[in-house]
Coordinates of C-alpha atoms in Angstrom, one line a residue:
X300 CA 23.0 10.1 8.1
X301 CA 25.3 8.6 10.9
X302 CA 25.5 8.1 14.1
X303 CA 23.1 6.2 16.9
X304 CA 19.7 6.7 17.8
X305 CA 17.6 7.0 14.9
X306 CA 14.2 6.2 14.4
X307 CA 13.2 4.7 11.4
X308 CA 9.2 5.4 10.1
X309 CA 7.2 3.1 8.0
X310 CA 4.4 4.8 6.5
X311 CA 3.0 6.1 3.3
X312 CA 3.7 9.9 2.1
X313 CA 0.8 11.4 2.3
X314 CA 0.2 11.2 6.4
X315 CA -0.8 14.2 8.0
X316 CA -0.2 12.7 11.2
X317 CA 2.6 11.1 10.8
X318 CA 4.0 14.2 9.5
X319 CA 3.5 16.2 12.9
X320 CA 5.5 12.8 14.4
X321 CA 8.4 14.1 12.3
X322 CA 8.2 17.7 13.0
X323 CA 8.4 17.1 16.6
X324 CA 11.1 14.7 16.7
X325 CA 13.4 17.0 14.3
X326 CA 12.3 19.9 17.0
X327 CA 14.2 17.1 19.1
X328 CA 17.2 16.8 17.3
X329 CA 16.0 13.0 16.6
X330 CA 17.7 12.0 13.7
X331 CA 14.8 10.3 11.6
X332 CA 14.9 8.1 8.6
X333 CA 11.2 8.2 6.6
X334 CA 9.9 5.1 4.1
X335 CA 7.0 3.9 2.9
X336 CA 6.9 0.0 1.6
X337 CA 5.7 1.2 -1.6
X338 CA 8.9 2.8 -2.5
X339 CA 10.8 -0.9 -2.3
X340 CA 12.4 -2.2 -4.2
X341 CA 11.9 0.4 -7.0
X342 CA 13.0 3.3 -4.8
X343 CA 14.4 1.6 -1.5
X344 CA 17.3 -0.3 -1.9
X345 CA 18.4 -2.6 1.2
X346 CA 21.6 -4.5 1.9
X347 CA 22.0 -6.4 5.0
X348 CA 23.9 -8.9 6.6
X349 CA 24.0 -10.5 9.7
X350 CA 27.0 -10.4 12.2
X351 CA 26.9 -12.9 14.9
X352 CA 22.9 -12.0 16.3
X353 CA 22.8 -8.7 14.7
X354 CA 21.9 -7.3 11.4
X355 CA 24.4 -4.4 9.7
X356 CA 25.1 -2.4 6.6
X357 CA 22.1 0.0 5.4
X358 CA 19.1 1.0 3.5
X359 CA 18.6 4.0 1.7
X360 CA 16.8 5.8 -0.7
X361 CA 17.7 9.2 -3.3
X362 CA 17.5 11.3 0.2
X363 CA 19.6 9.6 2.4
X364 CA 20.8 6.2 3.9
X365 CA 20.2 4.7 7.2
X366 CA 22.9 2.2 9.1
X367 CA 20.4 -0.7 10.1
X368 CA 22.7 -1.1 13.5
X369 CA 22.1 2.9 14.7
X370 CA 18.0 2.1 14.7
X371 CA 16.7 2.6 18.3
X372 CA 13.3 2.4 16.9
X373 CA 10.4 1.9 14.6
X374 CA 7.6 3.8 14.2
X375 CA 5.2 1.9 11.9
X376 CA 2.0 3.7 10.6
X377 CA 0.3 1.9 8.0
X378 CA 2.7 2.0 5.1
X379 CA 1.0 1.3 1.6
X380 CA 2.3 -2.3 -0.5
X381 CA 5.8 -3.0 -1.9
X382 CA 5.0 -1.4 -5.9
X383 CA 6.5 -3.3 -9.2
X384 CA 6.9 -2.4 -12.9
X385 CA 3.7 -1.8 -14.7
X386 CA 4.9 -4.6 -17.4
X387 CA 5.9 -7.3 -14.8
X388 CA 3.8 -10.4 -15.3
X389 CA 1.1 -11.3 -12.6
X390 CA 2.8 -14.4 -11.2
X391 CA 6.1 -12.7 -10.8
X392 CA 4.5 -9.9 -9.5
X393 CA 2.8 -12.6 -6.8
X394 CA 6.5 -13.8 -5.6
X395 CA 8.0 -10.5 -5.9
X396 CA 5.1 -8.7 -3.4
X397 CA 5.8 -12.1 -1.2
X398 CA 9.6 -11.6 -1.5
X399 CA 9.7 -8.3 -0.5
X400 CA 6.6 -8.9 2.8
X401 CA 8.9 -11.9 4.2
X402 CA 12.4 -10.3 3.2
X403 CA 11.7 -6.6 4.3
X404 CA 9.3 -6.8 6.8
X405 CA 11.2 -10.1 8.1
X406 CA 14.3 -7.7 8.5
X407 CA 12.9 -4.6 10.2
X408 CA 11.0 -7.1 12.6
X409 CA 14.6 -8.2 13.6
X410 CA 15.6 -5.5 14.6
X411 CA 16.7 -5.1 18.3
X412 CA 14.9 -2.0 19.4
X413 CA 11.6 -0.3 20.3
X414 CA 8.5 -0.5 17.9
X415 CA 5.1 1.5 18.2
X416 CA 3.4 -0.7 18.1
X417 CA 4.8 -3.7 18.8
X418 CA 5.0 -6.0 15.5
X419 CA 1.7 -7.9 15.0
X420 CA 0.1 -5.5 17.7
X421 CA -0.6 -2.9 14.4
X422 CA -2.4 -5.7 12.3
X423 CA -4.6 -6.3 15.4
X424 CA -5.4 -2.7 15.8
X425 CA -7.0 -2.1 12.2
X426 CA -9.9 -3.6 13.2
X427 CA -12.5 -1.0 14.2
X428 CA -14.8 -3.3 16.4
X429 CA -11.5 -4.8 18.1
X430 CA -10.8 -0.8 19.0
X431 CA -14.1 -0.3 20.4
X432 CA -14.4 -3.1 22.4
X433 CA -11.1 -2.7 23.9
X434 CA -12.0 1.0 24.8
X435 CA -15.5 0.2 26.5
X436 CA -13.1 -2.2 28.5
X437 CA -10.9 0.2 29.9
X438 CA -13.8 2.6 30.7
X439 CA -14.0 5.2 27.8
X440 CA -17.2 6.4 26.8
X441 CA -18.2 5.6 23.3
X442 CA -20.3 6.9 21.0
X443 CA -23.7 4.5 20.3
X444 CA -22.1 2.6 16.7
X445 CA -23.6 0.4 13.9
X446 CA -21.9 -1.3 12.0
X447 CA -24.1 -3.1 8.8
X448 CA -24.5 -3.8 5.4
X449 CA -28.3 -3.7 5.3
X450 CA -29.4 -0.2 3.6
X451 CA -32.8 -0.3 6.2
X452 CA -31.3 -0.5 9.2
X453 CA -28.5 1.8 8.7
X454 CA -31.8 4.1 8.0
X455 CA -33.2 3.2 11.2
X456 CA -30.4 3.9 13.3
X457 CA -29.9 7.5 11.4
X458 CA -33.7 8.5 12.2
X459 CA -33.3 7.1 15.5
X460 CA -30.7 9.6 16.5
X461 CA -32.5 13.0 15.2
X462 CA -28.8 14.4 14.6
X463 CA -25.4 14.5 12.4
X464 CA -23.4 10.9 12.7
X465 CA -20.5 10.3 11.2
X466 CA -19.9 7.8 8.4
X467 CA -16.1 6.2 8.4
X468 CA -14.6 3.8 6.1
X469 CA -13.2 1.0 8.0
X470 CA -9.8 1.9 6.8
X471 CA -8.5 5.4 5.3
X472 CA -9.1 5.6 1.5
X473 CA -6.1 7.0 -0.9
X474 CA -5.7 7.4 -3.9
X475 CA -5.7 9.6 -7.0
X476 CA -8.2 12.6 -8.5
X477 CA -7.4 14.1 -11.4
X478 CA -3.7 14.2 -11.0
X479 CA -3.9 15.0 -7.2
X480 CA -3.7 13.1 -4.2
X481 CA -6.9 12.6 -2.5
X482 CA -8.5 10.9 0.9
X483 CA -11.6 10.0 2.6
X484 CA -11.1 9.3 6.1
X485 CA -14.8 10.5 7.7
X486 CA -17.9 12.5 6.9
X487 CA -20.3 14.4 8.7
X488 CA -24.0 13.0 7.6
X489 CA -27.2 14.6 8.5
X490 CA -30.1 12.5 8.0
X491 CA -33.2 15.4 8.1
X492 CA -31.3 17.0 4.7
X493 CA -29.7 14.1 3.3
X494 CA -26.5 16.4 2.8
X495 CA -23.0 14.3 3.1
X496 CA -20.0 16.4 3.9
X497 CA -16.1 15.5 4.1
X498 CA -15.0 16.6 7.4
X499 CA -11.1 17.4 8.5
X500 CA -9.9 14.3 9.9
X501 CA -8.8 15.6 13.5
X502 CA -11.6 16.9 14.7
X503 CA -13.4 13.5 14.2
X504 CA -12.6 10.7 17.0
X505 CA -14.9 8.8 19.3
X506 CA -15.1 11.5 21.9
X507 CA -17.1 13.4 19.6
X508 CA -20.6 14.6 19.9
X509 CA -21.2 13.3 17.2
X510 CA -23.1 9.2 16.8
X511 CA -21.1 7.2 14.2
X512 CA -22.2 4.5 11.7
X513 CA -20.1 2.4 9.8
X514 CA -20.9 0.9 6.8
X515 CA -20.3 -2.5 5.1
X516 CA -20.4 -2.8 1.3

């Protein structure tokens, strides 16, 4: 992989969206360079050093390597933690996961070039009632939201609406079932059968028809 102009993506590998990011940019001849934080430092390797007020050399993985100088930009989507050897030994695991945050992330933050979003813009956006607010600001129409821990009024709120609302986690769940990869990211909840279903994750979004709840603890 050589050459200027390519866009290096942080995020983890299972991404549905960030995989149709991908699709179109190599339907754009973008050369792109794909990592999550969770394959450094077992799987990443890095090597950098800085020339006068620029950093050089490259990081790569087994697919490919990436010259840190030909990155126009960085597209950073909610990559999963930096991941250690099963038998390292808590406190080294501590400096090692603090290493790699301040190293890593230091060094792609240093970059010169474009970043969606901005860095320290993506921290700020993972907070749901943040997002909301922010839309009602600029106009958007919202659904009507709750956002509670208490069991009776989140039992209120679905009687009061006589319809399906959606249930979201504040943050997209991963993980593992049974030897396959599985996520929650929103379900469709309707209150006059008590029936739950996962729904796809791109049909659900605040321009829906639907109410939504979210639910603490």
């Amino acid at each position: 992989m050589t050459g200027a102009g390519h866009v290096l993506i942080l995020a983890s590998r299972f991404d549905p969206t960030c995989d149709l990011v991908v699709e179109e940019l190599n339907r754009r001849a973008v050369p792109v360079f794909r990592a999550d934080m969770a394959e450094f430092p077992l799987r990443l390797t890095l090597a950098a050093s800085l020339n006068g007020n620029r950093w050089h050399d490259t990081l790569h993985n087994d697919r490919r390597t990436l010259d840190l100088a030909a990155v126009r930009s960085v597209y950073y989507r909610r990559p999963t933690r930096p991941e250690f050897p099963e038998q390292m030994a808590a406190e080294a695991r501590k400096v090692a996961e603090r290493e790699a945050r301040w190293g890593f992330g230091g060094l792609v933050t240093a970059l010169p070039c474009r970043w969606l979003p901005p860095p320290g813009r993506a921290a700020d956006a993972e907070y749901k009632p943040l997002q909301l607010r922010v839309a009602a600001d600029v106009g958007l129409s919202l659904p009507r939201t709750l956002i509670t821990n208490d069991p009776a009024v989140a039992k209120d709120f679905a009687d009061s609406l006589g319809s399906p609302l959606i249930y979201k986690p504040f943050f997209p769940v991963r993980g593992t079932v049974h030897g396959q990869t599985a996520a929650v990211y929103a379900s469709i909840v309707d209150p006059r059968t008590c029936r739950t279903r996962t729904s796809p994750a791109r049909p659900i979004c605040s321009r829906s028809g639907y109410r939504r709840r979210t639910r603490c603890g």
